[in-house]
């Protein structure tokens, strides 16, 4: 970067650029982590039944967002005054890239890595993502919320372990070898799906303020619920002995209760998540942008998220106009209305770019245009949502003070 001036205008430009770059990096890291979890959940079943189109779409999401991350991080590092911090950020990004590469290699069918190795690679990816978010001051999910979710996921694991134990008692008494094997296989799948849930919770905990990450955790929970149903069904087929089936049923109920507690805590969110209408509208737009980024490679999903974006942006523009009408300062009112117009124009351009990318899924130029339109819209949202960004700056300052 050329030398920047010390005048108020230059300093404000620099801070705005830092805030926008941080937000871009946060969005990209979240998309990468959520897509990594999706690769794991999509490949959890029988390879013959795996949706490889969806797996390919998730890998495309990782690749495209990693590419944008690599392009944007040097700018953020250059803008930061502390060279030591810049080097740490770049090192954290390299660690995330290496962890993600390791996960994708573990997921390749020809590598035949054990499922536990793949789950370990997912946990590593999530940990590295959390490291990077922490270094740039975008670690917005409070630690208590993360710890609560992990503790609840482990309760699911404990309840599932008891279910596996009770199902093995059924298998031991089963007279038909085929039914016996069915119970054993169902128990094995339920145990692995629970390990997957714990790994997903660990990996996604740093970005569970994002609907993308929440969706993947919910999907992992659904897979546990489906596995539990299969255990109960296979046990019922293997025996009609109530003395054996009753403990299985009770254990299954305990797993369901633990899953419900986990999902309820996820829906509740952190205590600090309550926001005003304006902030909620801003976060809703950013969430749709993340989902649209993640949908690259899936034309139908691109069109769907483009429509969702139009609705979310419309709500944000309405909230901005409502806010403007309540202001007495004419200059601030005009500034807010101008931001609303810029936001509406950026949205229109992004929707057009999304439709073009959906119509030309193999055209890299169309997807590059979508990425540029995405960045432009995210920047427009950032500039429009001054209050939201100021709150995030305060969170970063609080975080830095705790580390001092």
CSV table of C-alpha atoms in Angstrom, one decimal:
chain,number,residue,atom,x,y,z
A,1,UNK,CA,0.0,0.0,0.0
A,2,UNK,CA,1.2,3.6,-0.6
A,3,UNK,CA,1.7,5.7,2.5
A,4,UNK,CA,-1.6,6.8,4.0
A,5,UNK,CA,-2.2,10.2,5.4
A,6,UNK,CA,-2.9,11.0,9.1
A,7,UNK,CA,-5.7,13.4,8.3
A,8,UNK,CA,-9.2,12.4,9.6
A,9,UNK,CA,-10.5,11.5,6.1
A,10,UNK,CA,-7.6,9.1,5.5
A,11,UNK,CA,-7.9,7.5,8.9
A,12,UNK,CA,-11.7,7.0,8.4
A,13,UNK,CA,-11.1,5.4,5.0
A,14,UNK,CA,-8.5,3.1,6.5
A,15,UNK,CA,-10.8,2.0,9.3
A,16,UNK,CA,-13.7,1.5,6.9
A,17,UNK,CA,-11.5,-0.7,4.7
A,18,UNK,CA,-10.3,-2.7,7.7
A,19,UNK,CA,-13.9,-3.2,8.9
A,20,UNK,CA,-15.1,-4.3,5.4
A,21,UNK,CA,-12.1,-6.7,4.9
A,22,UNK,CA,-12.7,-8.2,8.4
A,23,UNK,CA,-16.3,-8.8,7.5
A,24,UNK,CA,-15.4,-10.3,4.2
A,25,UNK,CA,-12.9,-12.7,5.8
A,26,UNK,CA,-15.5,-13.6,8.5
A,27,UNK,CA,-18.1,-14.5,5.8
A,28,UNK,CA,-15.6,-16.5,3.8
A,29,UNK,CA,-14.3,-18.4,6.8
A,30,UNK,CA,-17.9,-19.2,7.9
A,31,UNK,CA,-18.7,-20.5,4.4
A,32,UNK,CA,-15.6,-22.7,4.3
A,33,UNK,CA,-16.3,-24.2,7.7
A,34,UNK,CA,-20.0,-24.8,7.0
A,35,UNK,CA,-19.2,-26.4,3.7
A,36,UNK,CA,-16.5,-28.6,5.3
A,37,UNK,CA,-19.1,-29.9,7.8
A,38,UNK,CA,-21.5,-30.5,4.8
A,39,UNK,CA,-18.9,-32.6,3.1
A,40,UNK,CA,-18.7,-34.8,6.2
A,41,UNK,CA,-22.5,-35.1,6.7
A,42,UNK,CA,-23.1,-35.8,3.0
A,43,UNK,CA,-20.5,-38.7,3.0
A,44,UNK,CA,-21.8,-40.3,6.2
A,45,UNK,CA,-23.9,-43.0,4.6
A,46,UNK,CA,-23.6,-45.7,2.0
A,47,UNK,CA,-21.2,-44.5,-0.8
A,48,UNK,CA,-23.7,-45.9,-3.3
A,49,UNK,CA,-26.4,-43.5,-1.9
A,50,UNK,CA,-24.2,-40.4,-1.6
A,51,UNK,CA,-25.3,-37.3,-3.3
A,52,UNK,CA,-22.1,-36.5,-5.1
A,53,UNK,CA,-23.6,-33.5,-6.9
A,54,UNK,CA,-24.2,-31.9,-3.5
A,55,UNK,CA,-20.7,-33.0,-2.3
A,56,UNK,CA,-19.2,-31.3,-5.4
A,57,UNK,CA,-21.2,-28.2,-4.7
A,58,UNK,CA,-19.8,-28.1,-1.1
A,59,UNK,CA,-16.3,-28.5,-2.4
A,60,UNK,CA,-16.8,-25.7,-4.9
A,61,UNK,CA,-17.9,-23.5,-2.1
A,62,UNK,CA,-14.7,-24.3,-0.1
A,63,UNK,CA,-12.6,-23.7,-3.2
A,64,UNK,CA,-14.2,-20.4,-4.3
A,65,UNK,CA,-14.2,-18.9,-0.8
A,66,UNK,CA,-10.7,-20.0,0.0
A,67,UNK,CA,-9.6,-18.3,-3.3
A,68,UNK,CA,-11.3,-15.1,-2.2
A,69,UNK,CA,-9.8,-15.4,1.3
A,70,UNK,CA,-6.3,-15.7,-0.1
A,71,UNK,CA,-6.9,-12.6,-2.2
A,72,UNK,CA,-8.4,-10.5,0.5
A,73,UNK,CA,-6.2,-11.3,3.5
A,74,UNK,CA,-3.0,-9.6,2.3
A,75,UNK,CA,-5.0,-6.4,2.0
A,76,UNK,CA,-6.2,-6.7,5.6
A,77,UNK,CA,-2.7,-7.6,6.8
A,78,UNK,CA,-1.3,-4.6,5.0
A,79,UNK,CA,-3.8,-2.2,6.5
A,80,UNK,CA,-3.1,-3.3,10.1
A,81,UNK,CA,-0.4,-1.2,11.9
A,82,UNK,CA,1.0,-4.1,13.8
A,83,UNK,CA,3.3,-6.3,11.6
A,84,UNK,CA,3.3,-9.0,14.2
A,85,UNK,CA,-0.5,-9.3,14.1
A,86,UNK,CA,-0.4,-9.3,10.3
A,87,UNK,CA,2.1,-12.2,10.2
A,88,UNK,CA,-0.1,-14.1,12.7
A,89,UNK,CA,-3.2,-13.6,10.6
A,90,UNK,CA,-1.4,-14.9,7.4
A,91,UNK,CA,-0.1,-17.9,9.3
A,92,UNK,CA,-3.5,-18.7,10.7
A,93,UNK,CA,-4.9,-18.5,7.1
A,94,UNK,CA,-2.2,-21.0,5.9
A,95,UNK,CA,-3.1,-23.3,8.8
A,96,UNK,CA,-6.8,-23.1,7.8
A,97,UNK,CA,-5.9,-23.9,4.2
A,98,UNK,CA,-3.8,-26.9,5.2
A,99,UNK,CA,-6.5,-28.2,7.6
A,100,UNK,CA,-9.2,-27.9,4.9
A,101,UNK,CA,-6.9,-29.6,2.4
A,102,UNK,CA,-6.4,-32.5,4.8
A,103,UNK,CA,-10.1,-32.8,5.3
A,104,UNK,CA,-10.8,-33.0,1.6
A,105,UNK,CA,-8.1,-35.6,1.1
A,106,UNK,CA,-9.6,-37.7,3.9
A,107,UNK,CA,-13.0,-37.5,2.3
A,108,UNK,CA,-11.7,-38.9,-1.1
A,109,UNK,CA,-13.1,-42.5,-1.6
A,110,UNK,CA,-9.8,-43.8,-2.8
A,111,UNK,CA,-8.0,-42.7,0.3
A,112,UNK,CA,-10.2,-45.0,2.4
A,113,UNK,CA,-9.5,-42.9,5.6
A,114,UNK,CA,-11.4,-44.0,8.6
A,115,UNK,CA,-14.5,-42.1,9.6
A,116,UNK,CA,-12.8,-41.1,12.8
A,117,UNK,CA,-9.9,-39.6,10.8
A,118,UNK,CA,-12.3,-37.5,8.8
A,119,UNK,CA,-14.1,-36.3,11.9
A,120,UNK,CA,-10.7,-35.4,13.4
A,121,UNK,CA,-9.9,-33.4,10.2
A,122,UNK,CA,-13.2,-31.6,10.5
A,123,UNK,CA,-12.5,-30.6,14.2
A,124,UNK,CA,-9.0,-29.4,13.1
A,125,UNK,CA,-10.6,-27.2,10.3
A,126,UNK,CA,-13.0,-25.7,12.8
A,127,UNK,CA,-10.3,-25.0,15.3
A,128,UNK,CA,-8.2,-23.2,12.7
A,129,UNK,CA,-11.2,-21.2,11.5
A,130,UNK,CA,-11.8,-20.1,15.1
A,131,UNK,CA,-8.1,-19.1,15.4
A,132,UNK,CA,-8.3,-16.9,12.3
A,133,UNK,CA,-11.6,-15.3,13.4
A,134,UNK,CA,-10.2,-14.6,16.8
A,135,UNK,CA,-7.1,-12.9,15.4
A,136,UNK,CA,-9.1,-10.5,13.2
A,137,UNK,CA,-11.5,-9.7,16.0
A,138,UNK,CA,-14.5,-11.3,14.4
A,139,UNK,CA,-15.1,-14.0,17.0
A,140,UNK,CA,-18.7,-13.0,17.6
A,141,UNK,CA,-20.0,-16.2,19.2
A,142,UNK,CA,-19.5,-16.0,22.9
A,143,UNK,CA,-17.6,-18.7,24.7
A,144,UNK,CA,-20.4,-19.6,27.0
A,145,UNK,CA,-22.7,-20.4,24.1
A,146,UNK,CA,-20.1,-22.5,22.5
A,147,UNK,CA,-19.4,-24.4,25.7
A,148,UNK,CA,-23.2,-24.9,26.3
A,149,UNK,CA,-23.7,-26.5,22.9
A,150,UNK,CA,-20.6,-28.8,23.2
A,151,UNK,CA,-21.8,-30.0,26.6
A,152,UNK,CA,-25.3,-30.7,25.2
A,153,UNK,CA,-23.8,-32.6,22.2
A,154,UNK,CA,-21.8,-34.7,24.7
A,155,UNK,CA,-25.0,-35.5,26.5
A,156,UNK,CA,-26.4,-36.8,23.3
A,157,UNK,CA,-23.3,-38.9,22.9
A,158,UNK,CA,-23.7,-40.3,26.5
A,159,UNK,CA,-27.3,-41.1,25.9
A,160,UNK,CA,-26.5,-42.8,22.6
A,161,UNK,CA,-23.8,-44.9,24.2
A,162,UNK,CA,-26.5,-46.3,26.6
A,163,UNK,CA,-28.7,-47.0,23.6
A,164,UNK,CA,-25.9,-48.9,21.9
A,165,UNK,CA,-25.4,-50.9,25.1
A,166,UNK,CA,-29.0,-51.9,25.3
A,167,UNK,CA,-29.2,-52.8,21.6
A,168,UNK,CA,-26.2,-55.1,22.0
A,169,UNK,CA,-28.2,-56.9,24.6
A,170,UNK,CA,-30.9,-57.4,22.1
A,171,UNK,CA,-28.4,-58.6,19.4
A,172,UNK,CA,-26.9,-61.1,21.9
A,173,UNK,CA,-30.3,-62.8,22.3
A,174,UNK,CA,-31.4,-62.6,18.7
A,175,UNK,CA,-31.8,-66.1,17.1
A,176,UNK,CA,-31.7,-65.0,13.5
A,177,UNK,CA,-28.2,-64.0,12.4
A,178,UNK,CA,-29.5,-61.6,9.7
A,179,UNK,CA,-31.6,-59.7,12.3
A,180,UNK,CA,-28.7,-59.9,14.7
A,181,UNK,CA,-26.4,-58.2,12.2
A,182,UNK,CA,-29.0,-55.6,11.4
A,183,UNK,CA,-29.1,-54.6,15.1
A,184,UNK,CA,-25.3,-54.4,15.3
A,185,UNK,CA,-25.0,-52.4,12.1
A,186,UNK,CA,-27.7,-49.9,13.3
A,187,UNK,CA,-26.0,-49.5,16.6
A,188,UNK,CA,-22.7,-48.8,14.9
A,189,UNK,CA,-24.2,-46.2,12.6
A,190,UNK,CA,-25.9,-44.5,15.6
A,191,UNK,CA,-22.6,-44.3,17.5
A,192,UNK,CA,-20.8,-42.9,14.5
A,193,UNK,CA,-23.6,-40.3,13.8
A,194,UNK,CA,-23.2,-39.1,17.4
A,195,UNK,CA,-19.4,-38.8,17.0
A,196,UNK,CA,-20.2,-36.8,13.9
A,197,UNK,CA,-22.6,-34.5,15.8
A,198,UNK,CA,-19.9,-33.8,18.5
A,199,UNK,CA,-17.3,-33.1,15.7
A,200,UNK,CA,-19.7,-30.8,13.9
A,201,UNK,CA,-20.5,-28.9,17.1
A,202,UNK,CA,-16.8,-28.4,17.8
A,203,UNK,CA,-16.0,-27.3,14.3
A,204,UNK,CA,-19.0,-25.0,13.8
A,205,UNK,CA,-19.0,-23.5,17.3
A,206,UNK,CA,-17.0,-20.4,16.2
A,207,UNK,CA,-19.5,-19.4,13.6
A,208,UNK,CA,-22.8,-20.5,14.9
A,209,UNK,CA,-24.1,-17.0,14.6
A,210,UNK,CA,-24.4,-17.8,10.9
A,211,UNK,CA,-27.5,-19.7,9.5
A,212,UNK,CA,-25.1,-21.6,7.2
A,213,UNK,CA,-23.4,-23.2,10.2
A,214,UNK,CA,-26.6,-23.7,12.1
A,215,UNK,CA,-28.1,-25.6,9.2
A,216,UNK,CA,-25.2,-28.0,9.2
A,217,UNK,CA,-25.4,-28.6,12.9
A,218,UNK,CA,-29.2,-29.3,12.5
A,219,UNK,CA,-28.5,-31.7,9.7
A,220,UNK,CA,-26.0,-33.6,11.9
A,221,UNK,CA,-28.7,-33.8,14.6
A,222,UNK,CA,-31.2,-35.1,12.1
A,223,UNK,CA,-28.9,-37.9,11.1
A,224,UNK,CA,-28.6,-38.9,14.8
A,225,UNK,CA,-32.4,-39.0,15.1
A,226,UNK,CA,-32.7,-41.1,12.0
A,227,UNK,CA,-30.0,-43.5,13.2
A,228,UNK,CA,-31.8,-43.9,16.5
A,229,UNK,CA,-35.0,-44.8,14.8
A,230,UNK,CA,-33.2,-47.5,12.8
A,231,UNK,CA,-31.8,-48.9,16.1
A,232,UNK,CA,-35.3,-49.1,17.6
A,233,UNK,CA,-36.8,-50.6,14.4
A,234,UNK,CA,-34.1,-53.3,14.0
A,235,UNK,CA,-34.4,-54.2,17.7
A,236,UNK,CA,-38.2,-54.6,17.4
A,237,UNK,CA,-37.7,-56.9,14.4
A,238,UNK,CA,-35.0,-59.0,16.2
A,239,UNK,CA,-37.1,-59.7,19.3
A,240,UNK,CA,-40.5,-59.4,20.9
A,241,UNK,CA,-39.1,-59.6,24.4
A,242,UNK,CA,-40.4,-56.6,26.3
A,243,UNK,CA,-37.8,-57.0,29.0
A,244,UNK,CA,-35.2,-56.3,26.2
A,245,UNK,CA,-37.1,-53.8,24.2
A,246,UNK,CA,-38.2,-51.5,27.1
A,247,UNK,CA,-34.6,-50.4,28.0
A,248,UNK,CA,-34.0,-49.8,24.2
A,249,UNK,CA,-37.1,-47.6,24.0
A,250,UNK,CA,-36.2,-45.6,27.1
A,251,UNK,CA,-32.6,-45.1,25.9
A,252,UNK,CA,-34.0,-43.9,22.5
A,253,UNK,CA,-36.3,-41.4,24.4
A,254,UNK,CA,-33.3,-40.1,26.3
A,255,UNK,CA,-31.3,-39.5,23.1
A,256,UNK,CA,-34.3,-37.6,21.6
A,257,UNK,CA,-34.6,-35.5,24.7
A,258,UNK,CA,-30.9,-34.7,24.6
A,259,UNK,CA,-31.2,-33.8,20.9
A,260,UNK,CA,-34.1,-31.5,21.6
A,261,UNK,CA,-32.2,-29.7,24.3
A,262,UNK,CA,-29.3,-29.1,22.0
A,263,UNK,CA,-31.5,-27.7,19.2
A,264,UNK,CA,-33.4,-25.6,21.7
A,265,UNK,CA,-30.2,-24.0,22.9
A,266,UNK,CA,-29.1,-23.4,19.3
A,267,UNK,CA,-32.4,-21.7,18.6
A,268,UNK,CA,-32.2,-19.6,21.7
A,269,UNK,CA,-28.7,-18.3,20.8
A,270,UNK,CA,-26.3,-16.4,23.0
A,271,UNK,CA,-27.7,-14.0,25.6
A,272,UNK,CA,-26.0,-11.1,23.8
A,273,UNK,CA,-27.8,-11.8,20.5
A,274,UNK,CA,-30.9,-9.7,21.1
A,275,UNK,CA,-30.9,-6.9,18.5
A,276,UNK,CA,-33.0,-4.1,17.2
A,277,UNK,CA,-35.0,-4.2,14.0
A,278,UNK,CA,-32.3,-2.4,12.0
A,279,UNK,CA,-29.6,-4.7,13.2
A,280,UNK,CA,-31.7,-7.8,12.5
A,281,UNK,CA,-32.4,-6.6,9.0
A,282,UNK,CA,-28.7,-6.1,8.4
A,283,UNK,CA,-27.8,-9.5,9.8
A,284,UNK,CA,-30.5,-11.1,7.7
A,285,UNK,CA,-29.0,-9.7,4.5
A,286,UNK,CA,-25.5,-10.8,5.4
A,287,UNK,CA,-26.8,-14.3,6.2
A,288,UNK,CA,-28.4,-14.6,2.7
A,289,UNK,CA,-25.2,-13.3,1.1
A,290,UNK,CA,-23.4,-16.2,2.9
A,291,UNK,CA,-25.9,-18.7,1.7
A,292,UNK,CA,-25.7,-17.4,-1.9
A,293,UNK,CA,-21.9,-17.7,-1.7
A,294,UNK,CA,-22.3,-21.2,-0.6
A,295,UNK,CA,-24.7,-22.0,-3.4
A,296,UNK,CA,-22.2,-21.5,-6.2
A,297,UNK,CA,-22.2,-24.6,-8.3
A,298,UNK,CA,-25.9,-25.2,-7.7
A,299,UNK,CA,-28.0,-23.2,-10.2
A,300,UNK,CA,-31.3,-23.9,-8.6
A,301,UNK,CA,-30.0,-22.9,-5.2
A,302,UNK,CA,-28.5,-19.7,-6.6
A,303,UNK,CA,-31.8,-18.6,-8.0
A,304,UNK,CA,-33.6,-19.4,-4.7
A,305,UNK,CA,-31.1,-17.4,-2.6
A,306,UNK,CA,-31.2,-14.5,-5.1
A,307,UNK,CA,-35.0,-14.3,-4.4
A,308,UNK,CA,-34.4,-14.5,-0.7
A,309,UNK,CA,-31.8,-11.8,-1.0
A,310,UNK,CA,-34.3,-9.5,-2.7
A,311,UNK,CA,-36.8,-10.0,0.1
A,312,UNK,CA,-34.1,-9.5,2.9
A,313,UNK,CA,-32.7,-6.4,1.3
A,314,UNK,CA,-36.2,-5.0,0.8
A,315,UNK,CA,-36.8,-5.4,4.6
A,316,UNK,CA,-33.5,-3.7,5.4
A,317,UNK,CA,-34.2,-0.8,3.1
A,318,UNK,CA,-37.6,-0.4,4.7
A,319,UNK,CA,-35.9,-0.5,8.2
A,320,UNK,CA,-33.5,2.2,7.0
A,321,UNK,CA,-36.2,4.4,5.7
A,322,UNK,CA,-38.2,4.0,8.9
A,323,UNK,CA,-35.0,4.9,10.9
A,324,UNK,CA,-34.5,7.9,8.7
A,325,UNK,CA,-38.0,9.2,9.3
A,326,UNK,CA,-37.4,9.1,13.0
A,327,UNK,CA,-34.3,11.3,12.8
A,328,UNK,CA,-34.3,15.0,13.4
A,329,UNK,CA,-30.9,15.7,12.0
A,330,UNK,CA,-31.5,16.3,8.3
A,331,UNK,CA,-27.9,15.5,7.3
A,332,UNK,CA,-28.0,12.1,9.0
A,333,UNK,CA,-31.4,11.5,7.4
A,334,UNK,CA,-30.1,12.2,3.9
A,335,UNK,CA,-27.0,10.1,4.5
A,336,UNK,CA,-29.2,7.1,5.6
A,337,UNK,CA,-31.5,7.5,2.6
A,338,UNK,CA,-28.5,7.7,0.3
A,339,UNK,CA,-27.1,4.5,1.8
A,340,UNK,CA,-30.5,2.8,1.2
A,341,UNK,CA,-30.4,3.8,-2.5
A,342,UNK,CA,-26.9,2.5,-2.8
A,343,UNK,CA,-27.9,-0.8,-1.1
A,344,UNK,CA,-30.9,-1.2,-3.5
A,345,UNK,CA,-28.7,-0.7,-6.5
A,346,UNK,CA,-26.1,-3.1,-5.3
A,347,UNK,CA,-28.8,-5.7,-4.6
A,348,UNK,CA,-30.2,-5.4,-8.2
A,349,UNK,CA,-26.7,-5.9,-9.6
A,350,UNK,CA,-26.1,-8.9,-7.5
A,351,UNK,CA,-29.4,-10.6,-8.3
A,352,UNK,CA,-28.7,-10.1,-12.0
A,353,UNK,CA,-25.2,-11.6,-11.5
A,354,UNK,CA,-26.7,-14.6,-9.6
A,355,UNK,CA,-29.1,-15.3,-12.4
A,356,UNK,CA,-26.4,-15.1,-15.0
A,357,UNK,CA,-24.2,-17.5,-13.0
A,358,UNK,CA,-27.1,-19.9,-12.6
A,359,UNK,CA,-27.8,-19.8,-16.3
A,360,UNK,CA,-24.1,-20.4,-17.0
A,361,UNK,CA,-22.8,-22.8,-14.3
A,362,UNK,CA,-19.6,-23.6,-16.2
A,363,UNK,CA,-18.7,-20.0,-17.0
A,364,UNK,CA,-15.9,-18.9,-14.6
A,365,UNK,CA,-16.4,-15.3,-15.8
A,366,UNK,CA,-20.0,-15.3,-14.7
A,367,UNK,CA,-19.1,-16.7,-11.3
A,368,UNK,CA,-16.3,-14.1,-11.0
A,369,UNK,CA,-18.9,-11.4,-11.7
A,370,UNK,CA,-21.1,-12.9,-9.0
A,371,UNK,CA,-18.2,-12.8,-6.5
A,372,UNK,CA,-17.5,-9.1,-7.3
A,373,UNK,CA,-21.2,-8.3,-7.0
A,374,UNK,CA,-21.3,-10.1,-3.7
A,375,UNK,CA,-18.3,-8.1,-2.4
A,376,UNK,CA,-20.0,-4.8,-3.6
A,377,UNK,CA,-23.2,-5.7,-1.9
A,378,UNK,CA,-21.5,-6.7,1.3
A,379,UNK,CA,-19.6,-3.4,1.3
A,380,UNK,CA,-22.9,-1.5,0.7
A,381,UNK,CA,-24.4,-3.3,3.7
A,382,UNK,CA,-21.4,-2.5,5.8
A,383,UNK,CA,-21.6,1.1,5.0
A,384,UNK,CA,-25.3,1.2,5.5
A,385,UNK,CA,-25.2,-0.6,8.9
A,386,UNK,CA,-23.0,1.8,10.8
A,387,UNK,CA,-24.6,1.0,14.1
A,388,UNK,CA,-24.0,-2.7,13.6
A,389,UNK,CA,-20.4,-2.3,12.7
A,390,UNK,CA,-19.8,0.0,15.6
A,391,UNK,CA,-21.1,-2.7,17.9
A,392,UNK,CA,-18.8,-5.2,16.3
A,393,UNK,CA,-15.8,-2.8,16.7
A,394,UNK,CA,-16.7,-2.5,20.4
A,395,UNK,CA,-16.8,-6.3,20.7
A,396,UNK,CA,-13.3,-6.5,19.1
A,397,UNK,CA,-12.0,-3.9,21.6
A,398,UNK,CA,-13.5,-5.8,24.5
A,399,UNK,CA,-11.9,-9.0,23.1
A,400,UNK,CA,-8.5,-7.3,22.8
A,401,UNK,CA,-8.8,-5.9,26.3
A,402,UNK,CA,-9.4,-9.4,27.7
A,403,UNK,CA,-6.2,-10.7,25.8
A,404,UNK,CA,-4.0,-7.8,27.0
